């Protein structure tokens, strides 16, 4: 088998094993970088979110909460992708997308499910690849060259199989021969890859409604799932994708600055602002408003059992902000005096819901009962194309209850019969969030679906599981 055919076989599917074999045979240095990143991810050295804080607290290191900027793992992921894309010998956009999807699955299995930002960055780069591919139509000679390194007979067979699949799918929806590709809310609801999943009854969550009734199996190879333009030879594609990745890195570098520039538009003189636990983004946002001579008070919930609010209150007080720390149980009592609630974010879901540190849902419900606006502050890299099908268990992580109860107390007969659950996150309904402040502006939760369409391609929304 020729080297070109071997490359085509290895990169014909996004199976992480195939991707690793391809990297091992052609790019061992890049594979070593990927392995090193995964080891750090598995050991929790790159996890700087509330999950890491909870796990650290359960080991007795409460003071470690919130000391690291969460952009670290996101920036490291972008740098890894930049190195892999810039140094590997992929031949067209289709191979690059398969490579990125395989890397996304690999990172997800290594612990990326605890950091949704990792998968979000991979999807963002995949969207950039699709955009650069479709923006510039190849020349006639490039179209004739078609797929480099793939046998033309196999391409014809894949095209025939895809044509047959499309005919069957069209027959399953009443014989329509064309479908609108224009992005709209209706198309996203009915053609979304997470729509329905096939179970014993014959349905798949990854199938759209338009594919129901099609009994033809998908091809084992992923090579034929892209339009022909993705297989064209584009020498300039690498440079275009690298420029798009550099733009993503610039957005991360300027993230806090762009968010802080909006502080005076949302924080007014004389206001009483309540926040929960500790978040570097919220902390810098409040300090930016104070630096512009805005006089306001901040009430910080201590965020038990990790007590990140104590460090948050100390940092704000040192910046000259009038700060008060309260017990979490006093949140409802003081809410009537509060003008605004600022919450951090772990992830923003596709329906406009929010994944935030455990205890935030209690604060949001108290604010709703008192008609107090709840504002979430976070970067766009936390925007996650996932729906909360599992309710409070969405993106959830359970840690040891040792932070809640001492192991010695478990010897008591009554206590030993109690089941202790120590969740790391809370899911907050979209109707309980008034506004999202991001590095590109402020948006209501009902507008999140549009941001998803701008940042990610709908074909890449599916999970990397």
Short mmCIF file of C-alpha atoms in Angstrom, two decimals:
data_model
loop_
_atom_site.label_atom_id
_atom_site.label_comp_id
_atom_site.label_asym_id
_atom_site.label_seq_id
_atom_site.Cartn_x
_atom_site.Cartn_y
_atom_site.Cartn_z
CA UNK A 1 0.00 0.00 0.00
CA UNK A 2 1.35 3.41 -0.95
CA UNK A 3 1.98 6.06 1.74
CA UNK A 4 -0.80 8.23 0.30
CA UNK A 5 -3.32 5.40 0.52
CA UNK A 6 -2.15 4.58 4.03
CA UNK A 7 -2.67 8.20 5.11
CA UNK A 8 -6.14 8.15 3.60
CA UNK A 9 -7.06 4.99 5.47
CA UNK A 10 -5.80 6.27 8.81
CA UNK A 11 -7.56 9.62 8.45
CA UNK A 12 -10.78 8.17 7.04
CA UNK A 13 -12.40 8.10 10.48
CA UNK A 14 -12.16 10.25 13.61
CA UNK A 15 -11.51 7.24 15.84
CA UNK A 16 -8.84 8.42 18.32
CA UNK A 17 -6.88 5.19 17.79
CA UNK A 18 -6.55 5.89 14.06
CA UNK A 19 -5.58 9.50 14.72
CA UNK A 20 -2.91 8.40 17.19
CA UNK A 21 -1.54 5.84 14.69
CA UNK A 22 -1.34 8.53 12.03
CA UNK A 23 0.47 10.91 14.38
CA UNK A 24 2.79 8.15 15.60
CA UNK A 25 3.85 7.18 12.08
CA UNK A 26 4.26 10.68 10.66
CA UNK A 27 4.45 13.19 13.52
CA UNK A 28 5.82 11.60 16.74
CA UNK A 29 6.79 14.98 18.16
CA UNK A 30 3.21 16.25 17.92
CA UNK A 31 1.92 13.00 19.45
CA UNK A 32 4.30 13.53 22.38
CA UNK A 33 2.88 17.03 22.88
CA UNK A 34 -0.65 15.62 22.83
CA UNK A 35 0.27 12.94 25.38
CA UNK A 36 1.87 15.49 27.69
CA UNK A 37 -1.22 17.70 27.51
CA UNK A 38 -3.47 14.73 28.28
CA UNK A 39 -1.37 13.71 31.29
CA UNK A 40 -1.66 17.21 32.75
CA UNK A 41 -5.39 17.14 32.05
CA UNK A 42 -5.88 13.76 33.72
CA UNK A 43 -3.91 14.87 36.79
CA UNK A 44 -6.03 18.02 37.09
CA UNK A 45 -3.14 20.42 36.62
CA UNK A 46 -4.99 22.27 33.86
CA UNK A 47 -8.39 22.23 35.57
CA UNK A 48 -8.88 25.69 37.06
CA UNK A 49 -12.69 25.67 37.27
CA UNK A 50 -14.95 25.08 40.26
CA UNK A 51 -14.42 21.34 39.78
CA UNK A 52 -10.73 21.69 40.57
CA UNK A 53 -11.56 23.95 43.50
CA UNK A 54 -13.97 21.40 44.90
CA UNK A 55 -11.50 18.55 44.52
CA UNK A 56 -8.73 20.61 46.08
CA UNK A 57 -11.02 21.58 48.96
CA UNK A 58 -11.89 17.94 49.59
CA UNK A 59 -8.15 17.35 50.10
CA UNK A 60 -8.01 20.09 52.72
CA UNK A 61 -6.42 22.82 50.57
CA UNK A 62 -9.20 25.39 50.81
CA UNK A 63 -6.93 28.32 50.14
CA UNK A 64 -6.28 27.20 46.57
CA UNK A 65 -9.74 28.26 45.39
CA UNK A 66 -9.79 30.62 42.47
CA UNK A 67 -6.09 31.44 42.44
CA UNK A 68 -5.64 30.57 38.74
CA UNK A 69 -7.17 32.17 35.70
CA UNK A 70 -9.46 29.69 33.94
CA UNK A 71 -8.27 30.95 30.57
CA UNK A 72 -5.12 28.87 31.13
CA UNK A 73 -6.63 25.59 29.96
CA UNK A 74 -8.34 27.34 27.03
CA UNK A 75 -5.14 29.05 25.88
CA UNK A 76 -3.15 25.84 26.25
CA UNK A 77 -5.71 24.01 24.13
CA UNK A 78 -5.52 26.63 21.38
CA UNK A 79 -1.71 26.45 21.41
CA UNK A 80 -1.87 22.65 21.14
CA UNK A 81 -4.25 22.83 18.18
CA UNK A 82 -2.11 25.49 16.53
CA UNK A 83 0.95 23.26 16.77
CA UNK A 84 -0.88 20.18 15.52
CA UNK A 85 -2.48 21.95 12.57
CA UNK A 86 0.64 23.88 11.60
CA UNK A 87 3.07 20.96 11.78
CA UNK A 88 1.10 17.97 10.50
CA UNK A 89 0.79 16.92 6.85
CA UNK A 90 -2.96 16.81 6.31
CA UNK A 91 -3.94 17.18 2.66
CA UNK A 92 -7.36 18.83 2.56
CA UNK A 93 -10.10 20.28 4.73
CA UNK A 94 -11.84 16.91 5.14
CA UNK A 95 -8.73 15.29 6.63
CA UNK A 96 -8.18 18.29 8.89
CA UNK A 97 -11.75 18.14 10.22
CA UNK A 98 -11.43 14.40 10.86
CA UNK A 99 -8.12 15.03 12.65
CA UNK A 100 -9.66 17.75 14.83
CA UNK A 101 -12.68 15.61 15.66
CA UNK A 102 -10.42 12.74 16.69
CA UNK A 103 -8.37 15.07 18.89
CA UNK A 104 -11.57 16.40 20.43
CA UNK A 105 -12.66 12.87 21.33
CA UNK A 106 -9.21 12.12 22.73
CA UNK A 107 -9.19 15.22 24.96
CA UNK A 108 -12.77 14.61 26.07
CA UNK A 109 -11.89 11.10 27.24
CA UNK A 110 -8.79 12.42 29.02
CA UNK A 111 -10.84 14.70 31.26
CA UNK A 112 -12.10 17.39 28.92
CA UNK A 113 -15.67 16.66 30.00
CA UNK A 114 -14.85 18.53 33.23
CA UNK A 115 -13.71 21.55 31.21
CA UNK A 116 -16.32 22.28 28.48
CA UNK A 117 -14.07 25.07 27.20
CA UNK A 118 -11.73 22.45 25.69
CA UNK A 119 -14.43 21.01 23.45
CA UNK A 120 -15.70 24.50 22.67
CA UNK A 121 -12.29 25.59 21.39
CA UNK A 122 -11.99 22.50 19.18
CA UNK A 123 -15.46 23.18 17.73
CA UNK A 124 -14.52 26.83 17.17
CA UNK A 125 -11.44 25.82 15.18
CA UNK A 126 -13.49 23.30 13.19
CA UNK A 127 -15.97 26.06 12.37
CA UNK A 128 -13.07 28.26 11.22
CA UNK A 129 -11.86 25.45 8.92
CA UNK A 130 -15.33 25.09 7.40
CA UNK A 131 -15.66 28.85 6.96
CA UNK A 132 -12.28 29.24 5.29
CA UNK A 133 -13.04 26.27 3.02
CA UNK A 134 -16.38 27.67 1.86
CA UNK A 135 -15.32 31.30 1.66
CA UNK A 136 -12.94 30.82 -1.24
CA UNK A 137 -14.06 28.56 -4.07
CA UNK A 138 -11.15 26.60 -5.57
CA UNK A 139 -10.16 27.05 -9.20
CA UNK A 140 -11.27 24.65 -11.93
CA UNK A 141 -7.89 22.93 -11.88
CA UNK A 142 -8.13 22.46 -8.13
CA UNK A 143 -11.60 21.00 -8.51
CA UNK A 144 -10.32 18.55 -11.09
CA UNK A 145 -7.49 17.49 -8.79
CA UNK A 146 -10.16 16.55 -6.24
CA UNK A 147 -8.93 14.48 -3.34
CA UNK A 148 -5.19 14.16 -2.87
CA UNK A 149 -4.08 10.78 -1.63
CA UNK A 150 -7.46 9.02 -1.99
CA UNK A 151 -8.26 6.54 -4.75
CA UNK A 152 -10.71 8.00 -7.30
CA UNK A 153 -12.74 4.81 -7.45
CA UNK A 154 -13.34 4.96 -3.70
CA UNK A 155 -14.43 8.58 -4.09
CA UNK A 156 -16.94 7.60 -6.78
CA UNK A 157 -18.29 4.83 -4.57
CA UNK A 158 -18.62 7.21 -1.62
CA UNK A 159 -20.38 9.81 -3.77
CA UNK A 160 -22.80 7.16 -5.07
CA UNK A 161 -23.52 5.97 -1.53
CA UNK A 162 -24.10 9.52 -0.32
CA UNK A 163 -26.42 10.20 -3.29
CA UNK A 164 -28.43 7.08 -2.49
CA UNK A 165 -28.65 8.09 1.17
CA UNK A 166 -29.87 11.58 0.26
CA UNK A 167 -32.53 10.14 -2.09
CA UNK A 168 -33.78 7.83 0.62
CA UNK A 169 -33.84 10.64 3.16
CA UNK A 170 -35.79 12.87 0.78
CA UNK A 171 -38.26 10.05 0.16
CA UNK A 172 -38.69 9.68 3.92
CA UNK A 173 -39.88 13.29 4.25
CA UNK A 174 -42.48 13.18 1.49
CA UNK A 175 -40.33 13.14 -1.61
CA UNK A 176 -38.90 16.64 -1.41
CA UNK A 177 -35.79 16.99 -3.54
CA UNK A 178 -34.26 20.12 -2.05
CA UNK A 179 -33.74 21.56 1.40
CA UNK A 180 -32.95 25.05 2.47
CA UNK A 181 -29.48 25.45 3.90
CA UNK A 182 -30.12 28.91 5.29
CA UNK A 183 -29.53 29.03 9.03
CA UNK A 184 -32.68 29.84 10.97
CA UNK A 185 -34.24 28.95 14.28
CA UNK A 186 -36.60 26.51 12.55
CA UNK A 187 -33.76 24.70 10.79
CA UNK A 188 -31.75 24.52 13.99
CA UNK A 189 -34.65 22.99 15.90
CA UNK A 190 -35.53 20.41 13.25
CA UNK A 191 -32.12 19.62 11.75
CA UNK A 192 -30.01 19.82 14.89
CA UNK A 193 -27.68 16.82 15.29
CA UNK A 194 -28.82 16.36 18.89
CA UNK A 195 -32.47 16.07 17.92
CA UNK A 196 -33.39 12.42 18.24
CA UNK A 197 -31.27 9.40 18.97
CA UNK A 198 -31.89 5.92 17.74
CA UNK A 199 -32.57 3.38 20.45
CA UNK A 200 -34.29 0.01 20.44
CA UNK A 201 -37.24 1.73 18.77
CA UNK A 202 -35.01 2.73 15.85
CA UNK A 203 -34.32 6.42 16.57
CA UNK A 204 -31.01 8.16 17.14
CA UNK A 205 -30.41 11.38 19.02
CA UNK A 206 -27.73 12.19 16.47
CA UNK A 207 -30.22 11.90 13.58
CA UNK A 208 -32.33 14.79 12.37
CA UNK A 209 -36.04 14.41 11.76
CA UNK A 210 -35.39 14.50 8.03
CA UNK A 211 -33.34 11.31 8.27
CA UNK A 212 -36.09 9.33 10.00
CA UNK A 213 -37.34 6.47 7.88
CA UNK A 214 -33.98 5.89 6.25
CA UNK A 215 -32.87 2.31 6.79
CA UNK A 216 -29.54 2.60 4.95
CA UNK A 217 -26.57 2.44 7.33
CA UNK A 218 -23.99 5.19 7.37
CA UNK A 219 -20.70 4.32 5.75
CA UNK A 220 -18.03 3.09 8.14
CA UNK A 221 -15.63 5.69 6.74
CA UNK A 222 -16.17 9.38 7.45
CA UNK A 223 -14.42 10.39 4.25
CA UNK A 224 -17.64 10.76 2.28
CA UNK A 225 -19.58 12.84 4.74
CA UNK A 226 -18.25 16.19 3.48
CA UNK A 227 -19.14 18.08 0.27
CA UNK A 228 -16.68 17.70 -2.65
CA UNK A 229 -15.17 21.13 -2.01
CA UNK A 230 -13.69 19.81 1.25
CA UNK A 231 -11.53 17.35 -0.73
CA UNK A 232 -10.08 19.94 -3.11
CA UNK A 233 -6.39 20.77 -2.96
CA UNK A 234 -6.07 24.16 -1.23
CA UNK A 235 -2.43 25.14 -0.58
CA UNK A 236 -3.56 28.40 1.04
CA UNK A 237 -5.92 26.69 3.51
CA UNK A 238 -3.23 26.11 6.14
CA UNK A 239 -2.32 29.80 6.30
CA UNK A 240 -5.98 30.84 6.47
CA UNK A 241 -6.70 28.45 9.33
CA UNK A 242 -3.60 29.57 11.24
CA UNK A 243 -4.75 33.18 10.95
CA UNK A 244 -8.17 32.19 12.30
CA UNK A 245 -6.52 30.42 15.26
CA UNK A 246 -4.40 33.50 15.93
CA UNK A 247 -7.60 35.55 16.03
CA UNK A 248 -9.04 33.15 18.62
CA UNK A 249 -5.90 33.56 20.73
CA UNK A 250 -6.17 37.35 20.49
CA UNK A 251 -9.78 37.18 21.68
CA UNK A 252 -8.66 35.19 24.73
CA UNK A 253 -5.87 37.66 25.51
CA UNK A 254 -8.24 40.64 25.37
CA UNK A 255 -11.14 38.83 27.06
CA UNK A 256 -11.02 40.52 30.47
CA UNK A 257 -10.31 43.94 28.96
CA UNK A 258 -13.34 43.73 26.67
CA UNK A 259 -15.58 42.60 29.53
CA UNK A 260 -14.29 45.22 31.96
CA UNK A 261 -14.91 48.02 29.45
CA UNK A 262 -18.64 47.37 29.95
CA UNK A 263 -18.52 47.66 33.75
CA UNK A 264 -19.80 51.23 34.00
CA UNK A 265 -22.75 50.39 31.76
CA UNK A 266 -24.05 47.80 34.20
CA UNK A 267 -22.83 48.95 37.62
CA UNK A 268 -24.21 52.27 38.84
CA UNK A 269 -23.46 54.51 41.81
CA UNK A 270 -25.08 53.54 45.09
CA UNK A 271 -26.02 50.01 44.04
CA UNK A 272 -25.82 46.95 46.28
CA UNK A 273 -24.49 44.01 44.27
CA UNK A 274 -24.57 40.41 45.44
CA UNK A 275 -22.22 37.74 44.14
CA UNK A 276 -21.56 34.12 45.04
CA UNK A 277 -18.23 32.47 45.81
CA UNK A 278 -15.15 33.57 43.92
CA UNK A 279 -14.68 34.18 40.23
CA UNK A 280 -11.72 35.99 38.70
CA UNK A 281 -13.90 37.38 35.90
CA UNK A 282 -16.49 38.79 38.31
CA UNK A 283 -13.73 40.08 40.59
CA UNK A 284 -11.99 41.99 37.80
CA UNK A 285 -15.36 43.27 36.55
CA UNK A 286 -16.16 44.80 39.96
CA UNK A 287 -12.66 46.22 40.34
CA UNK A 288 -12.91 47.83 36.89
CA UNK A 289 -16.10 49.62 37.94
CA UNK A 290 -14.49 50.79 41.18
CA UNK A 291 -11.44 52.03 39.27
CA UNK A 292 -13.73 54.33 37.30
CA UNK A 293 -14.88 56.04 40.51
CA UNK A 294 -18.17 54.15 40.88
CA UNK A 295 -19.20 53.89 44.54
CA UNK A 296 -21.18 50.75 45.30
CA UNK A 297 -21.43 47.96 47.87
CA UNK A 298 -20.80 44.28 47.32
CA UNK A 299 -22.34 41.45 49.33
CA UNK A 300 -20.46 38.16 48.91
CA UNK A 301 -21.95 34.78 49.77
CA UNK A 302 -19.19 32.71 51.32
CA UNK A 303 -19.81 29.71 49.04
CA UNK A 304 -19.65 26.86 51.56
CA UNK A 305 -18.19 24.29 51.82
CA UNK A 306 -15.26 25.67 49.78
CA UNK A 307 -15.58 29.23 51.14
CA UNK A 308 -14.23 30.93 48.06
CA UNK A 309 -16.25 34.01 49.03
CA UNK A 310 -13.81 34.77 51.85
CA UNK A 311 -10.90 35.21 49.46
CA UNK A 312 -13.16 37.14 47.08
CA UNK A 313 -14.24 39.58 49.81
CA UNK A 314 -10.65 40.11 50.94
CA UNK A 315 -9.50 40.91 47.42
CA UNK A 316 -12.36 43.36 46.82
CA UNK A 317 -11.83 45.07 50.18
CA UNK A 318 -8.13 45.56 49.39
CA UNK A 319 -9.25 47.33 46.19
CA UNK A 320 -11.26 49.83 48.26
CA UNK A 321 -14.71 48.35 47.61
CA UNK A 322 -17.22 48.27 50.49
CA UNK A 323 -17.63 44.51 50.93
CA UNK A 324 -19.70 42.34 53.26
CA UNK A 325 -19.52 38.55 53.64
CA UNK A 326 -22.71 36.64 54.53
CA UNK A 327 -23.61 33.03 55.15
CA UNK A 328 -25.24 31.29 52.22
CA UNK A 329 -28.36 30.75 54.33
CA UNK A 330 -28.82 34.54 54.66
CA UNK A 331 -29.12 35.06 50.90
CA UNK A 332 -32.90 35.15 50.78
CA UNK A 333 -33.14 37.51 53.76
CA UNK A 334 -30.82 40.10 52.25
CA UNK A 335 -32.04 39.80 48.66
CA UNK A 336 -34.73 42.47 49.18
CA UNK A 337 -31.98 45.09 49.60
CA UNK A 338 -29.94 43.97 46.59
CA UNK A 339 -30.11 45.80 43.24
CA UNK A 340 -28.31 43.25 41.07
CA UNK A 341 -26.81 39.74 41.27
CA UNK A 342 -23.56 38.88 39.48
CA UNK A 343 -22.85 35.19 38.93
CA UNK A 344 -19.83 33.41 37.40
CA UNK A 345 -20.24 30.75 34.72
CA UNK A 346 -18.84 27.29 34.16
CA UNK A 347 -20.70 26.88 30.86
CA UNK A 348 -23.53 28.58 28.97
CA UNK A 349 -25.84 26.02 27.34
CA UNK A 350 -27.59 26.14 23.99
CA UNK A 351 -31.00 26.93 25.48
CA UNK A 352 -29.64 29.93 27.39
CA UNK A 353 -29.30 28.05 30.67
CA UNK A 354 -26.28 28.44 32.91
CA UNK A 355 -23.96 25.95 34.60
CA UNK A 356 -22.53 27.72 37.65
CA UNK A 357 -20.88 26.75 40.96
CA UNK A 358 -23.03 24.73 43.34
CA UNK A 359 -25.29 27.04 45.33
CA UNK A 360 -25.82 29.53 42.51
CA UNK A 361 -29.27 28.18 41.71
CA UNK A 362 -30.40 29.04 45.23
CA UNK A 363 -29.21 32.62 44.67
CA UNK A 364 -30.96 32.84 41.29
CA UNK A 365 -34.26 31.56 42.74
CA UNK A 366 -34.08 34.05 45.61
CA UNK A 367 -33.41 36.85 43.13
CA UNK A 368 -36.36 35.81 40.97
CA UNK A 369 -38.67 35.79 43.97
CA UNK A 370 -37.63 39.39 44.74
CA UNK A 371 -37.57 40.51 41.07
CA UNK A 372 -33.83 41.22 41.22
CA UNK A 373 -31.98 40.94 37.86
CA UNK A 374 -29.39 38.17 37.61
CA UNK A 375 -26.39 38.95 35.40
CA UNK A 376 -23.84 36.35 34.33
CA UNK A 377 -20.30 37.49 33.49
CA UNK A 378 -18.12 35.24 31.33
CA UNK A 379 -16.21 34.84 28.09
CA UNK A 380 -17.59 33.48 24.84
CA UNK A 381 -15.30 30.45 25.12
CA UNK A 382 -17.75 29.11 27.73
CA UNK A 383 -20.59 29.00 25.20
CA UNK A 384 -21.38 25.29 24.90
CA UNK A 385 -23.63 23.77 22.16
CA UNK A 386 -25.31 21.35 24.56
CA UNK A 387 -28.87 21.07 25.80
CA UNK A 388 -29.68 20.26 29.45
CA UNK A 389 -31.31 16.90 28.73
CA UNK A 390 -30.15 15.66 32.15
CA UNK A 391 -31.40 18.65 34.17
CA UNK A 392 -29.23 19.27 37.22
CA UNK A 393 -26.93 16.43 36.17
CA UNK A 394 -25.88 18.26 32.99
CA UNK A 395 -22.07 18.69 33.01
CA UNK A 396 -22.23 17.68 36.66
CA UNK A 397 -19.37 16.32 38.72
CA UNK A 398 -19.66 14.80 42.18
CA UNK A 399 -16.73 15.05 44.58
CA UNK A 400 -15.97 13.56 47.97
CA UNK A 401 -18.32 14.67 50.78
CA UNK A 402 -15.30 15.05 53.10
CA UNK A 403 -15.60 18.83 52.67
CA UNK A 404 -19.12 18.62 54.10
CA UNK A 405 -18.72 16.09 56.90
CA UNK A 406 -15.70 14.71 58.71
CA UNK A 407 -14.94 11.03 58.20
CA UNK A 408 -14.80 10.50 61.98
CA UNK A 409 -18.46 11.48 62.29
CA UNK A 410 -19.46 8.67 59.95
CA UNK A 411 -19.02 6.24 62.82
CA UNK A 412 -22.30 7.43 64.31
CA UNK A 413 -25.08 4.95 63.49
CA UNK A 414 -27.57 7.65 62.50
CA UNK A 415 -25.10 9.56 60.32
CA UNK A 416 -23.85 6.39 58.62
CA UNK A 417 -27.31 5.84 57.15
CA UNK A 418 -27.35 9.29 55.50
CA UNK A 419 -26.35 9.60 51.85
CA UNK A 420 -24.18 12.68 51.30
CA UNK A 421 -24.06 14.19 47.81
CA UNK A 422 -21.54 16.93 47.09
CA UNK A 423 -22.23 18.35 43.59
CA UNK A 424 -19.83 20.82 42.05
CA UNK A 425 -22.27 22.70 39.79
CA UNK A 426 -25.84 23.93 39.56
CA UNK A 427 -27.98 24.27 36.47
CA UNK A 428 -29.92 27.56 36.32
CA UNK A 429 -32.93 27.85 34.02
CA UNK A 430 -32.65 30.44 31.21
CA UNK A 431 -35.71 32.35 32.46
CA UNK A 432 -33.83 33.00 35.71
CA UNK A 433 -30.95 34.75 33.91
CA UNK A 434 -31.60 38.35 32.90
CA UNK A 435 -28.41 39.10 30.97
CA UNK A 436 -25.13 37.59 29.81
CA UNK A 437 -22.14 39.96 29.71
CA UNK A 438 -19.47 38.61 27.37
CA UNK A 439 -16.34 39.89 25.70
CA UNK A 440 -18.35 40.76 22.56
CA UNK A 441 -21.27 42.48 24.31
CA UNK A 442 -24.32 41.83 26.47
CA UNK A 443 -27.10 39.46 25.40
CA UNK A 444 -30.29 38.00 26.77
CA UNK A 445 -30.59 34.25 27.19
CA UNK A 446 -33.03 34.06 24.28
CA UNK A 447 -30.27 35.22 21.90
CA UNK A 448 -27.81 32.47 22.76
CA UNK A 449 -28.99 30.27 19.88
CA UNK A 450 -27.87 32.94 17.42
CA UNK A 451 -24.42 33.20 19.00
CA UNK A 452 -24.07 29.44 18.66
CA UNK A 453 -24.80 29.70 14.93
CA UNK A 454 -22.09 32.36 14.58
CA UNK A 455 -19.39 30.61 16.61
CA UNK A 456 -19.92 26.93 15.77
CA UNK A 457 -21.05 24.98 12.72
CA UNK A 458 -24.21 22.97 13.36
CA UNK A 459 -22.53 19.77 12.09
CA UNK A 460 -19.99 20.04 14.93
CA UNK A 461 -22.45 20.52 17.76
CA UNK A 462 -22.55 16.86 18.68
CA UNK A 463 -20.59 15.76 21.70
CA UNK A 464 -17.09 14.26 21.50
CA UNK A 465 -18.15 11.28 23.61
#
